[in-house]
mmCIF file of C-alpha atoms in Angstrom:
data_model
loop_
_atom_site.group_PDB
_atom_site.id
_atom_site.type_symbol
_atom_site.label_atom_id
_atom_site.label_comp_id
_atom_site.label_asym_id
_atom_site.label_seq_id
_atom_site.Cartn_x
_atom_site.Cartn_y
_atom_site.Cartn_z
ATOM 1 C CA UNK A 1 6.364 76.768 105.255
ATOM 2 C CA UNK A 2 7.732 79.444 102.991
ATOM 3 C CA UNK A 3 10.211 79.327 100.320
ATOM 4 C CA UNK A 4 12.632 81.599 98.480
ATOM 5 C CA UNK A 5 13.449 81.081 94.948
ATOM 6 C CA UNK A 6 16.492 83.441 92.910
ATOM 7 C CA UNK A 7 16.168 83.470 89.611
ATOM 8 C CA UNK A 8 18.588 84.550 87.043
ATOM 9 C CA UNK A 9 19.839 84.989 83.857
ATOM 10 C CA UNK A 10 22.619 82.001 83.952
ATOM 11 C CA UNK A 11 25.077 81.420 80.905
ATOM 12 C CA UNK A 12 25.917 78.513 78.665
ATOM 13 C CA UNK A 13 29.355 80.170 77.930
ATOM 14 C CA UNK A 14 30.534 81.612 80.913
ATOM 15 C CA UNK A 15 30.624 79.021 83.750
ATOM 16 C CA UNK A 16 31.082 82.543 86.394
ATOM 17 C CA UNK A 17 27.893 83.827 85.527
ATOM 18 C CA UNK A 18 25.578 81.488 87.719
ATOM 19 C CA UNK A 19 28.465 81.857 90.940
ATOM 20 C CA UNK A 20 26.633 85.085 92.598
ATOM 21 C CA UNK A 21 23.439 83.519 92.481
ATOM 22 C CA UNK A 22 24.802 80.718 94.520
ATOM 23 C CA UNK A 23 26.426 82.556 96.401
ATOM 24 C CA UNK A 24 23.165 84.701 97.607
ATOM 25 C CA UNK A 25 21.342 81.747 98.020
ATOM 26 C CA UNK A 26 24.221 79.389 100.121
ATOM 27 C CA UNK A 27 23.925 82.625 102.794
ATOM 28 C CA UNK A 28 20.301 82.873 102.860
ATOM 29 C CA UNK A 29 19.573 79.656 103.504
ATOM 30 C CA UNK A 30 22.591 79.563 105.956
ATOM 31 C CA UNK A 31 20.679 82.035 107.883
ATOM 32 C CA UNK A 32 17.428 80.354 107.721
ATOM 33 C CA UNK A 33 15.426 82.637 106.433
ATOM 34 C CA UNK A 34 13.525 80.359 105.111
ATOM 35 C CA UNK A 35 12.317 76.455 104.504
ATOM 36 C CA UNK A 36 13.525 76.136 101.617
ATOM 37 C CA UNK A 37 16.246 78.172 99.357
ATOM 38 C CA UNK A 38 16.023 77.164 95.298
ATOM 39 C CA UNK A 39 17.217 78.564 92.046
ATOM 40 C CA UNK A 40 16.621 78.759 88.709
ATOM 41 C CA UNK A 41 18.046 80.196 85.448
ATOM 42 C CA UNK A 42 17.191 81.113 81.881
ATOM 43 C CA UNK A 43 20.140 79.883 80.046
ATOM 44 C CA UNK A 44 21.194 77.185 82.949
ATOM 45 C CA UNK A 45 19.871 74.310 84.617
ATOM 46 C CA UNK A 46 17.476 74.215 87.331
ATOM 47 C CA UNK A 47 15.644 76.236 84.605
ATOM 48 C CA UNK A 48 13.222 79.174 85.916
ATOM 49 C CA UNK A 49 10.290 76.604 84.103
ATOM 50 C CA UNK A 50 10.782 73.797 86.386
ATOM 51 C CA UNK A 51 11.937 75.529 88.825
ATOM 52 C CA UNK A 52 8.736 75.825 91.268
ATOM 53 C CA UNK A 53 7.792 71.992 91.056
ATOM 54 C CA UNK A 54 10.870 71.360 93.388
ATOM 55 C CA UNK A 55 9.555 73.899 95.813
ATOM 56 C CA UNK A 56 7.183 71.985 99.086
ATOM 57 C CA UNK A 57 6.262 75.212 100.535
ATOM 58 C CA UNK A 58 3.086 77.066 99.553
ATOM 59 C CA UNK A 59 4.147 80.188 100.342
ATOM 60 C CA UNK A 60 6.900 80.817 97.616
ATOM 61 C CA UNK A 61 8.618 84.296 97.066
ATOM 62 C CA UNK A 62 10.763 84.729 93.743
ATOM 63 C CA UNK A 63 13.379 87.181 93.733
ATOM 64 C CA UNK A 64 14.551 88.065 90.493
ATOM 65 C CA UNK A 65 18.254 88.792 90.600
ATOM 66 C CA UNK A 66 18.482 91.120 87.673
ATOM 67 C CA UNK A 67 19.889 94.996 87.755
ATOM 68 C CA UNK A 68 16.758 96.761 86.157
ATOM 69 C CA UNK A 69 12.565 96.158 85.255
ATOM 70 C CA UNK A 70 12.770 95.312 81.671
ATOM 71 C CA UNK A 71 12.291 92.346 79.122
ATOM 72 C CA UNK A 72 13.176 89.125 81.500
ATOM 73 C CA UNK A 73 11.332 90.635 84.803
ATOM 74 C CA UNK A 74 8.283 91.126 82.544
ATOM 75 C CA UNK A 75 8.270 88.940 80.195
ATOM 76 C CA UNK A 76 10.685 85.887 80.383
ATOM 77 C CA UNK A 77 10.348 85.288 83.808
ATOM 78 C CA UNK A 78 6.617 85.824 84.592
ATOM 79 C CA UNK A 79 6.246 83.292 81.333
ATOM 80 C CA UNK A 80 8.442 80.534 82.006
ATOM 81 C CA UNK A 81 7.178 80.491 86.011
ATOM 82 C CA UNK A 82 3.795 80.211 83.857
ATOM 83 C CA UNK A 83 2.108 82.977 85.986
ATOM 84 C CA UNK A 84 -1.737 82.990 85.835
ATOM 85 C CA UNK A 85 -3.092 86.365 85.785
ATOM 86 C CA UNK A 86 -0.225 88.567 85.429
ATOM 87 C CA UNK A 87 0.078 91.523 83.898
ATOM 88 C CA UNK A 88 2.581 94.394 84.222
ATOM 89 C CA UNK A 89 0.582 96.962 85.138
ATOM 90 C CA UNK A 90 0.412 95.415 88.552
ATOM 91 C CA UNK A 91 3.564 96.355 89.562
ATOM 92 C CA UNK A 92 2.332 100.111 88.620
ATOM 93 C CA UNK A 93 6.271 100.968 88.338
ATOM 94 C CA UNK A 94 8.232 103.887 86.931
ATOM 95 C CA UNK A 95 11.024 101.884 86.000
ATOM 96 C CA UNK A 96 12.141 101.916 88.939
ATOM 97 C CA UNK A 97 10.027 100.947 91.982
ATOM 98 C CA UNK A 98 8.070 97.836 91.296
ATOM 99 C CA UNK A 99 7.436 95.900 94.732
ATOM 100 C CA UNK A 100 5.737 92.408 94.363
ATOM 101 C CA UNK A 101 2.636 91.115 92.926
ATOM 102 C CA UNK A 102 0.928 87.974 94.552
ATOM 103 C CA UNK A 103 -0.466 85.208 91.604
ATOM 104 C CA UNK A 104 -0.508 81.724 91.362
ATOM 105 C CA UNK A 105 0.900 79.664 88.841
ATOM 106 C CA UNK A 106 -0.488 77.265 86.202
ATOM 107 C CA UNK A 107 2.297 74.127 87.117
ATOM 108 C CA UNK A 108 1.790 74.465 91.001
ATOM 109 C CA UNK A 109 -1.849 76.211 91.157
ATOM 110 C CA UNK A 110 -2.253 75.424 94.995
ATOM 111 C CA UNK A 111 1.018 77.431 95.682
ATOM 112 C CA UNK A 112 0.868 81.141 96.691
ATOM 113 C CA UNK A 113 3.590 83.069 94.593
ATOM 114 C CA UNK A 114 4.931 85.977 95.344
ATOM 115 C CA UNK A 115 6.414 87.546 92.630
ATOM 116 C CA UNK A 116 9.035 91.055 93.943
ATOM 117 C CA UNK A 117 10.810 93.557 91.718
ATOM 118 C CA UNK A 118 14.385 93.023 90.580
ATOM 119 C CA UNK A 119 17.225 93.302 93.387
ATOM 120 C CA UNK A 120 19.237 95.953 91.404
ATOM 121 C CA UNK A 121 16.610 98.718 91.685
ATOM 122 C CA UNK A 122 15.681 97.970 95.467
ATOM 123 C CA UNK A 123 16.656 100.726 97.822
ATOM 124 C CA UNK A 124 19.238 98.485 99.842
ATOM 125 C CA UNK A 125 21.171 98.129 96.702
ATOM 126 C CA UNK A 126 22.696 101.576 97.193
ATOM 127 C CA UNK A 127 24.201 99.797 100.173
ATOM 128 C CA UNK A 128 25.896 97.471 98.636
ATOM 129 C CA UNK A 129 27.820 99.469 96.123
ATOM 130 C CA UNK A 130 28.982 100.971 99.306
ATOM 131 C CA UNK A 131 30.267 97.927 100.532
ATOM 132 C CA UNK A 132 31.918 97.213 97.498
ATOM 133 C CA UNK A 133 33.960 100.269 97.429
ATOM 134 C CA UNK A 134 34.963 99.126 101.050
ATOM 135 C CA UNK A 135 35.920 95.900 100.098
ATOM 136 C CA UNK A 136 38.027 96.601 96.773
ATOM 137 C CA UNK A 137 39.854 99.587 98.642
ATOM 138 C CA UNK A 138 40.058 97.435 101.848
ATOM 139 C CA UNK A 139 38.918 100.477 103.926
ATOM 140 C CA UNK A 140 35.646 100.263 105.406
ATOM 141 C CA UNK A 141 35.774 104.266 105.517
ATOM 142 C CA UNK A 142 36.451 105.328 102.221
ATOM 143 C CA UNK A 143 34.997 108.123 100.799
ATOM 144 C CA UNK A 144 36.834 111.333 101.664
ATOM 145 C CA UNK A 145 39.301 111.885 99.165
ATOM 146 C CA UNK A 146 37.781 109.553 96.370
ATOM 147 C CA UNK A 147 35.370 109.564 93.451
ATOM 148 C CA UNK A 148 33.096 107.134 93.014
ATOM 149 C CA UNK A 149 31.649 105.955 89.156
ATOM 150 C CA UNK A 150 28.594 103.494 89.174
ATOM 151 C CA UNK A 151 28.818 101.707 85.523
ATOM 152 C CA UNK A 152 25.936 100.251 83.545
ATOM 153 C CA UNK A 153 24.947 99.709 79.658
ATOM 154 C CA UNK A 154 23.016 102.464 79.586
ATOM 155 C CA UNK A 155 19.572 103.080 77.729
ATOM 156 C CA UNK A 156 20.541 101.255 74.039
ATOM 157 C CA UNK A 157 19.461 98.337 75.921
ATOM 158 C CA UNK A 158 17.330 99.049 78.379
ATOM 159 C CA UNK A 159 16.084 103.103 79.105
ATOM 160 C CA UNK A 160 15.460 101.142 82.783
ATOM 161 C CA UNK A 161 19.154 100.482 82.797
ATOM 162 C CA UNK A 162 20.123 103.842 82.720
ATOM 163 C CA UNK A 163 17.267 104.822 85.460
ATOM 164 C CA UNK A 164 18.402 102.329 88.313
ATOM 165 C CA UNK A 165 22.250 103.720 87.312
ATOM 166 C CA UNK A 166 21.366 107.561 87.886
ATOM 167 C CA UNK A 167 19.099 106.133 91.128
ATOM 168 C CA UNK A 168 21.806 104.359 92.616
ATOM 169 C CA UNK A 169 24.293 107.169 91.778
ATOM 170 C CA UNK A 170 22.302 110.454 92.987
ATOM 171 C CA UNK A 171 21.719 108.462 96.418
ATOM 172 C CA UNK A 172 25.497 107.569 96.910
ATOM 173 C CA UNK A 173 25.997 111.787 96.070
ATOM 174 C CA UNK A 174 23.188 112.240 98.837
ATOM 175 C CA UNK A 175 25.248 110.762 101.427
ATOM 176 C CA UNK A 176 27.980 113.190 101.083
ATOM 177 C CA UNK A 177 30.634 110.721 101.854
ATOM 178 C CA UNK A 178 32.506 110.242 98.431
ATOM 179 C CA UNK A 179 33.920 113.345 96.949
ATOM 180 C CA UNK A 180 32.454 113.012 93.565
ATOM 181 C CA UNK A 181 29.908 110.301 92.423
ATOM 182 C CA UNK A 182 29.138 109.645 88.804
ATOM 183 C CA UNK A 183 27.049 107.983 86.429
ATOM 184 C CA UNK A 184 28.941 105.993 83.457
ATOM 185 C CA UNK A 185 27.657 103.962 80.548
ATOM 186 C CA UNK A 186 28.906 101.909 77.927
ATOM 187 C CA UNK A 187 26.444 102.415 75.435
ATOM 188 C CA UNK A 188 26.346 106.179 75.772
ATOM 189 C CA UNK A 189 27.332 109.525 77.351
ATOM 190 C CA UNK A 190 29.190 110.093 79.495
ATOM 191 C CA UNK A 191 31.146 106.804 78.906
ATOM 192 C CA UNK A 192 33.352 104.522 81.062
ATOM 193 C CA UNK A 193 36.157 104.834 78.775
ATOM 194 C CA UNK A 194 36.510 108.638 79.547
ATOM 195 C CA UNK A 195 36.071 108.231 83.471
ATOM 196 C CA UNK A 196 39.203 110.243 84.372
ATOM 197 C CA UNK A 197 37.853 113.017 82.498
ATOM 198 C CA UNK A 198 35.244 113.000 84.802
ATOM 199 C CA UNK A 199 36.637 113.092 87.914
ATOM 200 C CA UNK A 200 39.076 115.364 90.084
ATOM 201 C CA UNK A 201 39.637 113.008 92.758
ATOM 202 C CA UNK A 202 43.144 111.537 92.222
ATOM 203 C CA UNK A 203 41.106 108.002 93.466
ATOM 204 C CA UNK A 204 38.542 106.945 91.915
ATOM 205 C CA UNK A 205 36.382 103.575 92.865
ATOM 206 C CA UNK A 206 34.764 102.313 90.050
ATOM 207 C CA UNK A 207 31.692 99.920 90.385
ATOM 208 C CA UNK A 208 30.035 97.933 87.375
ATOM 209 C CA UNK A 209 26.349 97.690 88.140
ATOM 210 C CA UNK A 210 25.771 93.944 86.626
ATOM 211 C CA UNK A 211 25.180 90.972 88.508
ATOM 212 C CA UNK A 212 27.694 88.706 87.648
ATOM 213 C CA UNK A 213 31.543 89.214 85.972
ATOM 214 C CA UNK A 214 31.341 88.310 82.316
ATOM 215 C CA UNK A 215 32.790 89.766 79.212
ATOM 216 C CA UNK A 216 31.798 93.442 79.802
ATOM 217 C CA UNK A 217 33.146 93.532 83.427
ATOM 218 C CA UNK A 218 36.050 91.573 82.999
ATOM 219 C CA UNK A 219 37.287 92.428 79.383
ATOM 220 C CA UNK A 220 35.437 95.314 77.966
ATOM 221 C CA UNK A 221 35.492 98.020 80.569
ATOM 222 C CA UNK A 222 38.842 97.443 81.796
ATOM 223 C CA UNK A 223 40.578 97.928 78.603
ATOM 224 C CA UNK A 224 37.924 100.883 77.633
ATOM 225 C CA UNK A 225 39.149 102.600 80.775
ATOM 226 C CA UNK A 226 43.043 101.948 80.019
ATOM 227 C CA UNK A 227 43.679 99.467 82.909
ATOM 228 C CA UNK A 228 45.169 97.611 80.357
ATOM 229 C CA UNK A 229 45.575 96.902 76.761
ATOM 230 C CA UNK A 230 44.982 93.007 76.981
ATOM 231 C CA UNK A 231 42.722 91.489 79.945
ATOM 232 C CA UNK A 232 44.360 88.325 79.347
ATOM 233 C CA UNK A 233 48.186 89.822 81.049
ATOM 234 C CA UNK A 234 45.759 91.276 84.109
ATOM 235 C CA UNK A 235 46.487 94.930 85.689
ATOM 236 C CA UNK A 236 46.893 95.993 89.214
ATOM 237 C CA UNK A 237 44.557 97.473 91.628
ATOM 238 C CA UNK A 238 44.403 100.330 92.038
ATOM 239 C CA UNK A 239 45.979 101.024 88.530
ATOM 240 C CA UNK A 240 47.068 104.410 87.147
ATOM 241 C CA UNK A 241 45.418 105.930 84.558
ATOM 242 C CA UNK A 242 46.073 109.767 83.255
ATOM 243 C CA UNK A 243 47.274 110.866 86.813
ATOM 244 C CA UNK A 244 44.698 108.891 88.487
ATOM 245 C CA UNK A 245 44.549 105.802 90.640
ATOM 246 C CA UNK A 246 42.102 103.570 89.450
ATOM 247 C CA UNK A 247 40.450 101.171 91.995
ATOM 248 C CA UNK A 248 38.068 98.958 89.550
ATOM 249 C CA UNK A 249 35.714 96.698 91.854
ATOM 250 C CA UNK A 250 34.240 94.793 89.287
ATOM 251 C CA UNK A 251 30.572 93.189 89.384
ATOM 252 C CA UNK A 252 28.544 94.694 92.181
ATOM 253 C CA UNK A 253 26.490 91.448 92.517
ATOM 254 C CA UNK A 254 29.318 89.229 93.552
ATOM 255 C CA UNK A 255 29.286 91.380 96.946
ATOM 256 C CA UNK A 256 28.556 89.580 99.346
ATOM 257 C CA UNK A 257 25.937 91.968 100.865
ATOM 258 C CA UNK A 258 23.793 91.300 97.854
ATOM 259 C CA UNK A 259 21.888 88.434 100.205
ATOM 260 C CA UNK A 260 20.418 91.438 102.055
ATOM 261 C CA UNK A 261 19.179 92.928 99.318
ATOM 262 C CA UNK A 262 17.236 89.372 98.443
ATOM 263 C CA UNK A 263 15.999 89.008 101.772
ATOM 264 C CA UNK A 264 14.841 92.935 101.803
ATOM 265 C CA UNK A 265 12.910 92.149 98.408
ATOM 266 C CA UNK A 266 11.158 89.034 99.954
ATOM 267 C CA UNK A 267 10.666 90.945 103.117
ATOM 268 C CA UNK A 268 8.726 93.180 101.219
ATOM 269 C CA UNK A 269 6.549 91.003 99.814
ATOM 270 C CA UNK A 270 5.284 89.663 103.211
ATOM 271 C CA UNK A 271 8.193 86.918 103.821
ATOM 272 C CA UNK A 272 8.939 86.523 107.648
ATOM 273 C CA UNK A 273 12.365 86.656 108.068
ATOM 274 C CA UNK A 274 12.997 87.316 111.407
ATOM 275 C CA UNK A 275 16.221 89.101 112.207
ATOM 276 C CA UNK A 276 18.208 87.493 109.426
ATOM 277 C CA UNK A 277 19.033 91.175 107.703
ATOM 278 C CA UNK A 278 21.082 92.131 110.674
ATOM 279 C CA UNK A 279 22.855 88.259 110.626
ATOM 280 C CA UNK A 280 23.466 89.047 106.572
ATOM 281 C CA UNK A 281 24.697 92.497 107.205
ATOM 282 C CA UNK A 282 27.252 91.141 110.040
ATOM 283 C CA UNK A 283 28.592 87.838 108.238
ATOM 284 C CA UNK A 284 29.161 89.775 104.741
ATOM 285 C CA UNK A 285 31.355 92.404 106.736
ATOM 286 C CA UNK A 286 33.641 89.928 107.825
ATOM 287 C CA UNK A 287 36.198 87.849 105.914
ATOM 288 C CA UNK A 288 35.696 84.547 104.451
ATOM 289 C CA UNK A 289 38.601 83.372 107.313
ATOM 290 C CA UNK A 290 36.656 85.256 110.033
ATOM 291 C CA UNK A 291 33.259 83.711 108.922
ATOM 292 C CA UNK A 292 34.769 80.594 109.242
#
């Protein structure tokens, strides 16, 4: 038997916060990926400490659902799984490209744990920004014609942040298929709250790189970028801004396609998943009606 467990960040205050990670892990385990699908969350019950005593399997794979390598992926999370052995050197990362490490844990020592990289720096996570420029413009072509802007914190929190932003970002501008692609912080140059000065396009798609709508997505950057001057009265999408049309996507992790980028992270780490990826990839494209 092998099991997946998500883990994430959770909130006390902000009841949306835990909904993606649901989300990911209702699909997964609709798939059947695997034996068993849990979660578990630092500031929410199932907490990440208890979280592996409800698991049967022994092979367990834990899939951090966090945007960047930093504080929680090395410290919090390793500690509160009570990881024997690990240190962060295993993952012999950049910032950017840490895999999986396989340890066992003090609560569950007869369990094989298999411990992969966050989802938001994972190469398949390019993918689903993508997507979610599909799905807020409602064409599953877009790109000629628009701008795209990938938004993050920035490196006042995190220098990682920033790293899986400009990753993300110089791979969409590989592609060639959106006009203009740009980098945007909050926290620092060049900011979200300037975006039309960066940008020719007169549409521009722009895609917070967090996991889960909360204060900054919701509140912060919409009024920083002029959608509106109150969140509470709501604004249109796209809206215009300074001669542009603004199509603001927020949260990339409530996309749907995010459950591939789980099951890539596990696959990595030696999970069998059979041909679930191509099952993901299909059921996100379709509408909740259609999936039905």
């Amino acid at each position: 038997m092998q099991a997946l467990v998500i883990v994430a960040h959770g909130s006390h205050l902000n009841p949306d916060s835990s909904a993606p990670t649901y989300d990911h892990a209702d699909t997964v385990r609709e798939v059947g990926a695997f034996d068993e699908v849990r979660t578990g969350f630092w500031k929410e019950e199932p907490s990440i400490r208890e979280v592996l005593r409800t698991v049967e399997a022994d092979e367990v794979y834990v899939v951090p659902l966090f945007i960047s390598e930093g504080y929680f992926t090395e410290q919090v999370i390793p500690r509160e799984l009570r990881l024997e052995g690990w240190d962060v050197a295993d993952w012999d990362s950049d910032g950017l490209s840490a895999s999986h490490v396989t340890l066992s844990a003090t609560d569950v020592p007869e369990k094989t744990i298999h411990y992969c990289g966050p989802v938001g720096t994972h190469a398949a996570m390019t993918d689903v920004l993508v997507r979610r420029a599909e799905t807020v413009t409602g064409d599953p072509n877009v790109g000629e014609g628009f701008g795209l802007a990938v938004v993050g914190h920035g490196t006042e929190r995190n220098e990682n942040s920033a790293k899986a932003i400009e990753y993300h970002a110089d791979r969409i501008r590989e592609m060639d298929r959106f006009d203009e692609v740009q980098a945007l912080y909050m926290d620092e140059e060049p900011e979200v709250d300037d975006v039309t000065d960066y940008f020719e396009s007169e549409d521009v798609v722009v895609v917070p790189l967090f996991i889960a709508d909360g204060f900054h997505t919701q509140e912060d950057i919409p009024e920083d970028m002029g959608l509106t001057d109150d969140y509470r009265t709501g604004y249109d999408v796209p809206t215009e801004v300074d001669g542009h049309r603004i199509w603001y996507a927020g949260a990339v992790g409530t996309e749907g396609l995010m459950a591939d980028v789980v099951l890539e992270r596990a696959a990595d780490a030696g999970a069998d998943i059979g041909n679930t990826l191509e099952v993901v990839r299909e059921r996100t494209r379709k509408t909740p009606q259609e999936a039905n």
